């Protein structure tokens, strides 16, 4: 577990490092040293449930009354927008005319996740209709912008109120934040509250919104935003590069996906298995051999999306790359998407940020072995011919070995 040494900490932690465990452990410590509340935030409702479950494990099955768990959007709505929506200095546009408007109490209801279309282009950032629809629901991609305006137009009352309520704020899945969400996090960094953010920019498979604001910091480039804030003295960034999930061979492979010297993943030396596991590591295998492999090991099969064909018989559970995020399995078989084949076969870098992130997520789910289902695989610069032995069978395969130099 990392240790906070200043108010705002940004930790880029490896897959399987134990980010959720560490956040909850620090929240437990914080709640014992304050009379205020402690806030834990995750992007999705599933992430919130994961935080709650981990906190219960560490706290005898109990959730402390002063530890608050919220999704990011719920935080924006309940802590920023609803208390100070009346402070907004916006205009209402009616045809070609504009009128100053003060939102009445409780005008904003919720967030319009049901509406995927943006408001008409004749509204701009000074118009209430740019942010809120006729039902009083906020446009999802503009929620964080409206939250930021609530603080701006109330002369900082939003942040002052949050300071009165919470002693610490912990934010999970940092890599998924984008657009105006980054500006809201910056506001929190400028407050008196210690903020701890954790995430893995290599696993940036989602975005909190698709706003053009801060578009240069989307996906894995989000790291650059927080390095900029660090240069401004607003936070300290650090790397937690050990994993408790998978072995050295899988570490060696996943480190080639990005080739990022700052975050080469290594197994946690305090979490090594005493006994070796058979057929561990990273392999390519012909699809014709995978039926027998699946019958014996019952791995989880990971595909890019539901359109991807699984070209062999099996009775295994199947998940999408992105949907497996946060999960741990004994062994996985990965159905490579066509744009990842050049990387597997010739070590050509995956150019799409989203594809690379989802591929990285898929490759970091297994504890013991990762198998790529291939059509007519053959030796290449890093995969060498071998045989996998189990029961009374021997199946040809190609095993990854660490390259002598960087890819």
CSV table of C-alpha atoms in Angstrom, one decimal:
chain,number,residue,atom,x,y,z
A,1,UNK,CA,0.0,0.0,0.0
A,2,UNK,CA,1.3,3.5,-0.9
A,3,UNK,CA,1.6,6.2,1.7
A,4,UNK,CA,0.2,9.8,1.3
A,5,UNK,CA,2.9,12.4,2.0
A,6,UNK,CA,1.1,15.5,0.8
A,7,UNK,CA,-2.4,16.7,0.3
A,8,UNK,CA,-3.0,15.4,-3.2
A,9,UNK,CA,-1.7,12.1,-4.5
A,10,UNK,CA,-2.0,10.6,-7.9
A,11,UNK,CA,-1.0,6.9,-8.1
A,12,UNK,CA,-0.7,5.1,-11.4
A,13,UNK,CA,-1.0,1.5,-10.3
A,14,UNK,CA,-0.5,-1.7,-12.3
A,15,UNK,CA,-3.3,-4.2,-13.1
A,16,UNK,CA,-3.6,-6.5,-10.1
A,17,UNK,CA,-1.7,-4.1,-7.8
A,18,UNK,CA,-4.6,-3.9,-5.3
A,19,UNK,CA,-5.9,-0.4,-6.0
A,20,UNK,CA,-9.3,-1.0,-4.5
A,21,UNK,CA,-7.8,-2.6,-1.4
A,22,UNK,CA,-5.4,0.3,-0.8
A,23,UNK,CA,-8.2,3.0,-1.3
A,24,UNK,CA,-10.4,1.3,1.2
A,25,UNK,CA,-7.6,0.7,3.7
A,26,UNK,CA,-6.7,4.4,3.6
A,27,UNK,CA,-10.4,5.4,3.9
A,28,UNK,CA,-10.6,3.3,7.0
A,29,UNK,CA,-7.6,5.0,8.5
A,30,UNK,CA,-9.0,8.4,7.5
A,31,UNK,CA,-12.4,7.9,9.1
A,32,UNK,CA,-10.7,7.0,12.4
A,33,UNK,CA,-8.9,10.4,12.5
A,34,UNK,CA,-11.7,12.7,11.7
A,35,UNK,CA,-15.2,13.8,12.7
A,36,UNK,CA,-16.2,14.5,9.1
A,37,UNK,CA,-17.2,12.2,6.3
A,38,UNK,CA,-14.9,10.4,3.9
A,39,UNK,CA,-15.9,10.2,0.2
A,40,UNK,CA,-15.0,7.3,-2.1
A,41,UNK,CA,-15.8,7.8,-5.8
A,42,UNK,CA,-15.7,5.4,-8.8
A,43,UNK,CA,-16.8,6.2,-12.3
A,44,UNK,CA,-19.4,3.4,-12.6
A,45,UNK,CA,-22.0,1.9,-10.3
A,46,UNK,CA,-20.2,-1.4,-10.7
A,47,UNK,CA,-17.0,0.3,-9.4
A,48,UNK,CA,-18.9,1.7,-6.5
A,49,UNK,CA,-20.1,-1.7,-5.5
A,50,UNK,CA,-16.6,-3.0,-5.8
A,51,UNK,CA,-15.4,-0.3,-3.3
A,52,UNK,CA,-18.3,-1.1,-1.0
A,53,UNK,CA,-17.6,-4.9,-1.0
A,54,UNK,CA,-13.9,-4.3,-0.4
A,55,UNK,CA,-14.6,-1.9,2.5
A,56,UNK,CA,-16.9,-4.5,4.1
A,57,UNK,CA,-14.2,-7.2,3.8
A,58,UNK,CA,-11.7,-4.9,5.7
A,59,UNK,CA,-14.3,-3.7,8.2
A,60,UNK,CA,-16.0,-6.9,9.6
A,61,UNK,CA,-18.8,-6.8,7.0
A,62,UNK,CA,-19.9,-3.2,8.0
A,63,UNK,CA,-20.0,0.0,6.1
A,64,UNK,CA,-19.2,3.0,8.4
A,65,UNK,CA,-22.0,5.6,8.4
A,66,UNK,CA,-19.5,8.4,7.7
A,67,UNK,CA,-17.9,6.7,4.7
A,68,UNK,CA,-19.8,7.7,1.6
A,69,UNK,CA,-19.6,5.8,-1.7
A,70,UNK,CA,-20.8,7.5,-4.9
A,71,UNK,CA,-20.4,7.3,-8.6
A,72,UNK,CA,-18.7,10.2,-10.4
A,73,UNK,CA,-22.0,11.5,-11.9
A,74,UNK,CA,-23.8,11.1,-8.7
A,75,UNK,CA,-21.1,13.2,-7.0
A,76,UNK,CA,-21.4,16.0,-9.7
A,77,UNK,CA,-25.2,16.0,-9.3
A,78,UNK,CA,-25.5,15.9,-5.5
A,79,UNK,CA,-22.4,17.8,-4.4
A,80,UNK,CA,-22.0,20.4,-7.1
A,81,UNK,CA,-25.1,21.0,-9.1
A,82,UNK,CA,-28.2,20.5,-7.0
A,83,UNK,CA,-27.1,22.6,-3.9
A,84,UNK,CA,-26.0,25.6,-6.1
A,85,UNK,CA,-28.1,25.4,-9.3
A,86,UNK,CA,-29.8,28.7,-8.2
A,87,UNK,CA,-26.4,30.5,-8.4
A,88,UNK,CA,-26.0,29.8,-12.1
A,89,UNK,CA,-26.0,32.9,-14.3
A,90,UNK,CA,-27.2,31.6,-17.6
A,91,UNK,CA,-29.7,32.7,-20.2
A,92,UNK,CA,-32.7,31.1,-21.7
A,93,UNK,CA,-32.9,31.3,-25.5
A,94,UNK,CA,-36.3,31.7,-27.1
A,95,UNK,CA,-36.1,31.8,-30.9
A,96,UNK,CA,-33.6,34.6,-31.5
A,97,UNK,CA,-34.1,36.3,-28.1
A,98,UNK,CA,-32.1,35.7,-24.9
A,99,UNK,CA,-33.4,36.3,-21.4
A,100,UNK,CA,-31.5,36.1,-18.1
A,101,UNK,CA,-32.8,33.2,-16.0
A,102,UNK,CA,-32.4,32.0,-12.5
A,103,UNK,CA,-33.1,28.3,-12.0
A,104,UNK,CA,-35.7,27.6,-9.3
A,105,UNK,CA,-34.9,25.2,-6.5
A,106,UNK,CA,-35.0,21.6,-7.5
A,107,UNK,CA,-35.2,22.5,-11.2
A,108,UNK,CA,-32.5,19.9,-12.1
A,109,UNK,CA,-33.8,16.4,-11.6
A,110,UNK,CA,-31.2,13.9,-12.9
A,111,UNK,CA,-28.9,13.2,-15.8
A,112,UNK,CA,-30.3,12.4,-19.2
A,113,UNK,CA,-28.5,9.1,-19.8
A,114,UNK,CA,-31.6,8.1,-21.9
A,115,UNK,CA,-30.9,10.8,-24.4
A,116,UNK,CA,-27.8,10.2,-26.7
A,117,UNK,CA,-28.4,13.2,-28.9
A,118,UNK,CA,-26.8,16.6,-28.1
A,119,UNK,CA,-29.1,19.6,-27.8
A,120,UNK,CA,-29.6,21.7,-31.0
A,121,UNK,CA,-26.5,23.6,-32.2
A,122,UNK,CA,-28.2,27.0,-31.8
A,123,UNK,CA,-27.6,26.8,-28.0
A,124,UNK,CA,-24.2,27.8,-26.7
A,125,UNK,CA,-22.4,27.7,-23.3
A,126,UNK,CA,-24.3,30.7,-22.0
A,127,UNK,CA,-27.7,29.1,-22.5
A,128,UNK,CA,-29.4,26.9,-19.9
A,129,UNK,CA,-30.7,24.7,-22.7
A,130,UNK,CA,-27.1,23.8,-23.6
A,131,UNK,CA,-26.8,21.9,-20.3
A,132,UNK,CA,-30.3,21.0,-19.2
A,133,UNK,CA,-33.2,19.5,-21.3
A,134,UNK,CA,-36.9,20.3,-21.0
A,135,UNK,CA,-37.3,17.6,-18.3
A,136,UNK,CA,-34.8,19.2,-16.1
A,137,UNK,CA,-32.2,16.5,-16.8
A,138,UNK,CA,-28.6,17.4,-17.5
A,139,UNK,CA,-26.9,16.4,-20.8
A,140,UNK,CA,-24.4,13.7,-19.8
A,141,UNK,CA,-21.4,15.1,-21.7
A,142,UNK,CA,-22.0,18.5,-20.1
A,143,UNK,CA,-22.6,17.5,-16.5
A,144,UNK,CA,-19.1,18.3,-15.3
A,145,UNK,CA,-19.0,21.6,-17.2
A,146,UNK,CA,-22.2,22.6,-15.4
A,147,UNK,CA,-20.8,21.4,-12.1
A,148,UNK,CA,-17.7,23.6,-12.6
A,149,UNK,CA,-20.0,26.6,-13.5
A,150,UNK,CA,-21.9,26.1,-10.2
A,151,UNK,CA,-18.7,26.6,-8.3
A,152,UNK,CA,-17.6,29.5,-10.5
A,153,UNK,CA,-20.9,31.4,-10.4
A,154,UNK,CA,-21.4,30.9,-6.7
A,155,UNK,CA,-17.9,32.3,-6.0
A,156,UNK,CA,-16.5,29.0,-4.7
A,157,UNK,CA,-19.4,28.1,-2.4
A,158,UNK,CA,-19.5,24.5,-3.9
A,159,UNK,CA,-16.0,23.7,-2.8
A,160,UNK,CA,-16.3,25.5,0.5
A,161,UNK,CA,-19.4,23.3,1.3
A,162,UNK,CA,-17.6,20.1,0.3
A,163,UNK,CA,-14.7,21.1,2.6
A,164,UNK,CA,-17.1,21.4,5.5
A,165,UNK,CA,-18.5,17.9,4.8
A,166,UNK,CA,-15.5,15.7,3.8
A,167,UNK,CA,-12.1,15.3,5.4
A,168,UNK,CA,-10.7,13.1,2.6
A,169,UNK,CA,-11.8,12.2,-1.0
A,170,UNK,CA,-10.6,9.1,-2.8
A,171,UNK,CA,-11.2,8.7,-6.6
A,172,UNK,CA,-10.8,5.4,-8.3
A,173,UNK,CA,-10.4,4.6,-12.1
A,174,UNK,CA,-8.7,7.9,-12.8
A,175,UNK,CA,-7.8,6.8,-16.3
A,176,UNK,CA,-11.5,7.0,-17.4
A,177,UNK,CA,-11.9,10.7,-16.6
A,178,UNK,CA,-12.0,13.2,-19.4
A,179,UNK,CA,-13.1,16.6,-20.6
A,180,UNK,CA,-14.5,19.0,-17.9
A,181,UNK,CA,-14.2,16.2,-15.4
A,182,UNK,CA,-10.5,16.9,-15.3
A,183,UNK,CA,-11.2,20.6,-14.5
A,184,UNK,CA,-13.5,19.5,-11.6
A,185,UNK,CA,-10.8,17.3,-10.2
A,186,UNK,CA,-8.4,20.3,-10.5
A,187,UNK,CA,-10.9,22.3,-8.4
A,188,UNK,CA,-10.8,19.6,-5.7
A,189,UNK,CA,-7.0,19.6,-5.8
A,190,UNK,CA,-7.1,23.3,-5.1
A,191,UNK,CA,-9.3,22.8,-2.0
A,192,UNK,CA,-8.1,22.1,1.5
A,193,UNK,CA,-9.2,18.4,1.3
A,194,UNK,CA,-6.5,15.7,0.7
A,195,UNK,CA,-7.4,14.0,-2.6
A,196,UNK,CA,-6.1,10.6,-3.5
A,197,UNK,CA,-6.6,9.4,-7.1
A,198,UNK,CA,-5.7,6.0,-8.4
A,199,UNK,CA,-5.8,4.4,-11.8
A,200,UNK,CA,-4.0,2.7,-14.6
A,201,UNK,CA,-3.7,4.8,-17.8
A,202,UNK,CA,-3.0,1.7,-19.8
A,203,UNK,CA,-6.5,0.5,-19.0
A,204,UNK,CA,-8.3,3.6,-20.3
A,205,UNK,CA,-11.2,1.7,-22.0
A,206,UNK,CA,-14.0,4.1,-21.0
A,207,UNK,CA,-14.5,7.8,-20.9
A,208,UNK,CA,-16.6,9.7,-18.4
A,209,UNK,CA,-17.6,11.9,-21.4
A,210,UNK,CA,-16.8,12.9,-24.9
A,211,UNK,CA,-16.5,16.6,-24.5
A,212,UNK,CA,-13.9,18.4,-26.6
A,213,UNK,CA,-12.5,20.0,-23.5
A,214,UNK,CA,-9.0,18.7,-22.8
A,215,UNK,CA,-9.3,16.3,-25.8
A,216,UNK,CA,-5.5,16.2,-25.9
A,217,UNK,CA,-5.6,14.3,-22.5
A,218,UNK,CA,-8.0,11.5,-23.5
A,219,UNK,CA,-7.4,7.9,-22.8
A,220,UNK,CA,-3.8,6.9,-21.8
A,221,UNK,CA,-2.7,10.5,-22.3
A,222,UNK,CA,-4.6,11.4,-19.2
A,223,UNK,CA,-1.3,10.9,-17.4
A,224,UNK,CA,0.1,14.0,-19.0
A,225,UNK,CA,-2.6,16.1,-17.5
A,226,UNK,CA,-1.7,15.1,-14.0
A,227,UNK,CA,2.0,15.5,-14.7
A,228,UNK,CA,1.1,19.1,-15.7
A,229,UNK,CA,-0.7,19.5,-12.4
A,230,UNK,CA,2.3,18.1,-10.6
A,231,UNK,CA,4.5,20.7,-12.3
A,232,UNK,CA,2.1,23.4,-10.9
A,233,UNK,CA,2.5,22.0,-7.4
A,234,UNK,CA,-1.1,20.7,-7.1
A,235,UNK,CA,-0.3,17.0,-6.7
A,236,UNK,CA,2.4,14.4,-6.5
A,237,UNK,CA,2.4,11.5,-9.0
A,238,UNK,CA,3.8,8.1,-8.4
A,239,UNK,CA,3.9,4.6,-9.9
A,240,UNK,CA,2.9,1.4,-8.2
A,241,UNK,CA,4.3,-1.1,-10.7
A,242,UNK,CA,4.0,-4.4,-8.8
A,243,UNK,CA,1.1,-6.9,-9.4
A,244,UNK,CA,-0.3,-9.6,-7.1
A,245,UNK,CA,-2.3,-11.1,-9.9
A,246,UNK,CA,0.0,-12.7,-12.5
A,247,UNK,CA,3.5,-14.2,-13.0
A,248,UNK,CA,6.8,-12.9,-14.4
A,249,UNK,CA,6.1,-14.3,-17.9
A,250,UNK,CA,2.8,-12.5,-18.2
A,251,UNK,CA,4.5,-9.3,-16.9
A,252,UNK,CA,7.2,-9.6,-19.6
A,253,UNK,CA,4.6,-9.9,-22.3
A,254,UNK,CA,2.3,-7.0,-21.2
A,255,UNK,CA,5.3,-4.7,-20.8
A,256,UNK,CA,5.8,-4.9,-24.5
A,257,UNK,CA,2.3,-3.6,-25.3
A,258,UNK,CA,3.1,0.0,-24.4
A,259,UNK,CA,6.9,-0.2,-23.9
A,260,UNK,CA,6.6,2.5,-21.2
A,261,UNK,CA,9.8,2.6,-19.1
A,262,UNK,CA,8.0,4.4,-16.2
A,263,UNK,CA,5.6,1.6,-15.6
A,264,UNK,CA,7.2,-1.8,-16.3
A,265,UNK,CA,5.1,-4.2,-14.3
A,266,UNK,CA,6.8,-6.8,-12.0
A,267,UNK,CA,5.3,-9.5,-9.7
A,268,UNK,CA,5.0,-8.5,-6.1
A,269,UNK,CA,7.9,-10.2,-4.4
A,270,UNK,CA,5.8,-10.8,-1.3
A,271,UNK,CA,3.0,-12.6,-3.2
A,272,UNK,CA,4.9,-15.3,-5.1
A,273,UNK,CA,3.5,-18.8,-5.3
A,274,UNK,CA,5.6,-21.5,-3.6
A,275,UNK,CA,4.9,-24.2,-6.2
A,276,UNK,CA,5.2,-23.7,-10.0
A,277,UNK,CA,2.1,-24.0,-12.1
A,278,UNK,CA,2.1,-26.2,-15.2
A,279,UNK,CA,1.8,-24.6,-18.6
A,280,UNK,CA,2.0,-21.1,-17.3
A,281,UNK,CA,3.0,-18.1,-19.4
A,282,UNK,CA,1.8,-16.6,-22.7
A,283,UNK,CA,1.1,-18.8,-25.8
A,284,UNK,CA,-0.2,-18.8,-29.3
A,285,UNK,CA,-2.2,-21.9,-30.2
A,286,UNK,CA,-4.0,-23.1,-33.3
A,287,UNK,CA,-7.8,-22.9,-33.0
A,288,UNK,CA,-7.9,-26.6,-33.9
A,289,UNK,CA,-6.2,-27.5,-30.6
A,290,UNK,CA,-8.2,-25.3,-28.4
A,291,UNK,CA,-11.2,-27.7,-27.9
A,292,UNK,CA,-9.1,-30.1,-25.9
A,293,UNK,CA,-7.3,-27.3,-24.0
A,294,UNK,CA,-10.7,-25.8,-23.0
A,295,UNK,CA,-12.0,-29.2,-21.9
A,296,UNK,CA,-9.1,-29.7,-19.6
A,297,UNK,CA,-8.5,-26.2,-18.2
A,298,UNK,CA,-11.9,-24.5,-18.6
A,299,UNK,CA,-10.3,-21.1,-19.1
A,300,UNK,CA,-12.3,-17.8,-19.5
A,301,UNK,CA,-12.6,-16.8,-23.2
A,302,UNK,CA,-12.1,-13.1,-23.9
A,303,UNK,CA,-13.3,-11.5,-27.2
A,304,UNK,CA,-13.2,-7.9,-28.4
A,305,UNK,CA,-17.0,-7.7,-28.6
A,306,UNK,CA,-20.0,-9.9,-29.2
A,307,UNK,CA,-19.4,-9.8,-32.9
A,308,UNK,CA,-16.1,-11.6,-32.6
A,309,UNK,CA,-16.4,-15.3,-33.6
A,310,UNK,CA,-15.1,-18.0,-31.3
A,311,UNK,CA,-13.9,-20.5,-33.9
A,312,UNK,CA,-13.7,-23.7,-31.7
A,313,UNK,CA,-16.0,-25.8,-29.5
A,314,UNK,CA,-16.0,-25.0,-25.8
A,315,UNK,CA,-18.2,-24.9,-22.7
A,316,UNK,CA,-16.4,-21.9,-21.2
A,317,UNK,CA,-17.6,-18.5,-20.0
A,318,UNK,CA,-17.1,-15.8,-22.6
A,319,UNK,CA,-16.6,-12.1,-21.9
A,320,UNK,CA,-15.7,-9.0,-23.9
A,321,UNK,CA,-12.3,-7.5,-23.3
A,322,UNK,CA,-13.7,-4.3,-21.7
A,323,UNK,CA,-16.3,-6.2,-19.7
A,324,UNK,CA,-13.5,-8.2,-18.0
A,325,UNK,CA,-11.9,-5.1,-16.5
A,326,UNK,CA,-11.3,-5.6,-12.8
A,327,UNK,CA,-11.7,-9.4,-12.9
A,328,UNK,CA,-9.1,-12.1,-12.1
A,329,UNK,CA,-9.2,-15.5,-13.7
A,330,UNK,CA,-6.9,-18.6,-13.4
A,331,UNK,CA,-6.4,-18.9,-17.2
A,332,UNK,CA,-7.7,-17.0,-20.3
A,333,UNK,CA,-8.0,-17.7,-24.0
A,334,UNK,CA,-8.0,-14.5,-26.0
A,335,UNK,CA,-9.6,-14.2,-29.4
A,336,UNK,CA,-7.4,-11.5,-31.1
A,337,UNK,CA,-9.1,-8.7,-33.0
A,338,UNK,CA,-7.5,-8.3,-36.4
A,339,UNK,CA,-5.8,-5.0,-35.5
A,340,UNK,CA,-3.8,-6.8,-32.7
A,341,UNK,CA,-2.5,-9.6,-34.9
A,342,UNK,CA,0.4,-7.6,-36.3
A,343,UNK,CA,1.6,-7.0,-32.7
A,344,UNK,CA,1.3,-10.6,-31.7
A,345,UNK,CA,2.9,-11.9,-34.9
A,346,UNK,CA,5.5,-9.2,-35.8
A,347,UNK,CA,5.6,-7.0,-32.7
A,348,UNK,CA,4.1,-4.0,-34.6
A,349,UNK,CA,2.7,-1.5,-32.1
A,350,UNK,CA,-1.0,-1.3,-31.8
A,351,UNK,CA,-1.9,2.3,-33.0
A,352,UNK,CA,-5.4,2.7,-31.7
A,353,UNK,CA,-5.5,3.9,-28.1
A,354,UNK,CA,-8.8,2.2,-27.4
A,355,UNK,CA,-7.8,-1.1,-29.0
A,356,UNK,CA,-4.5,-1.1,-27.2
A,357,UNK,CA,-6.2,-0.4,-23.8
A,358,UNK,CA,-8.8,-3.2,-24.3
A,359,UNK,CA,-6.1,-5.6,-25.4
A,360,UNK,CA,-4.0,-4.7,-22.4
A,361,UNK,CA,-7.0,-5.3,-20.1
A,362,UNK,CA,-7.6,-8.8,-21.6
A,363,UNK,CA,-4.0,-9.8,-21.3
A,364,UNK,CA,-3.8,-8.8,-17.6
A,365,UNK,CA,-6.8,-10.9,-16.3
A,366,UNK,CA,-5.1,-14.3,-15.9
A,367,UNK,CA,-3.1,-15.5,-12.9
A,368,UNK,CA,-1.3,-18.3,-14.8
A,369,UNK,CA,-1.6,-18.4,-18.5
A,370,UNK,CA,-2.8,-16.4,-21.5
A,371,UNK,CA,-3.4,-18.2,-24.8
A,372,UNK,CA,-4.1,-16.4,-28.1
A,373,UNK,CA,-6.4,-18.4,-30.4
A,374,UNK,CA,-4.7,-18.2,-33.9
A,375,UNK,CA,-5.2,-19.4,-37.4
A,376,UNK,CA,-2.0,-21.2,-38.5
A,377,UNK,CA,0.4,-19.6,-36.0
A,378,UNK,CA,4.1,-19.9,-36.5
A,379,UNK,CA,7.3,-18.9,-34.8
A,380,UNK,CA,8.2,-15.2,-34.7
A,381,UNK,CA,10.7,-12.9,-33.0
A,382,UNK,CA,9.3,-13.6,-29.5
A,383,UNK,CA,7.0,-16.7,-29.8
A,384,UNK,CA,9.0,-20.0,-30.0
A,385,UNK,CA,7.7,-23.5,-30.8
A,386,UNK,CA,6.9,-25.8,-27.8
A,387,UNK,CA,4.4,-28.4,-26.6
A,388,UNK,CA,1.8,-28.1,-23.9
A,389,UNK,CA,1.4,-31.3,-21.9
A,390,UNK,CA,-1.6,-32.1,-19.8
A,391,UNK,CA,-3.3,-35.4,-18.8
A,392,UNK,CA,-2.1,-37.8,-21.5
A,393,UNK,CA,-2.1,-35.2,-24.3
A,394,UNK,CA,0.5,-33.1,-26.0
A,395,UNK,CA,-0.6,-30.0,-28.0
A,396,UNK,CA,1.7,-27.9,-30.2
A,397,UNK,CA,2.0,-24.3,-29.2
A,398,UNK,CA,4.2,-21.2,-29.4
A,399,UNK,CA,5.4,-19.7,-26.1
A,400,UNK,CA,6.4,-16.1,-25.5
A,401,UNK,CA,9.9,-15.4,-24.4
A,402,UNK,CA,11.2,-12.0,-23.3
A,403,UNK,CA,12.9,-10.2,-26.2
A,404,UNK,CA,16.5,-9.3,-25.8
A,405,UNK,CA,15.8,-5.7,-26.6
A,406,UNK,CA,12.9,-3.3,-26.4
A,407,UNK,CA,10.2,-3.7,-29.1
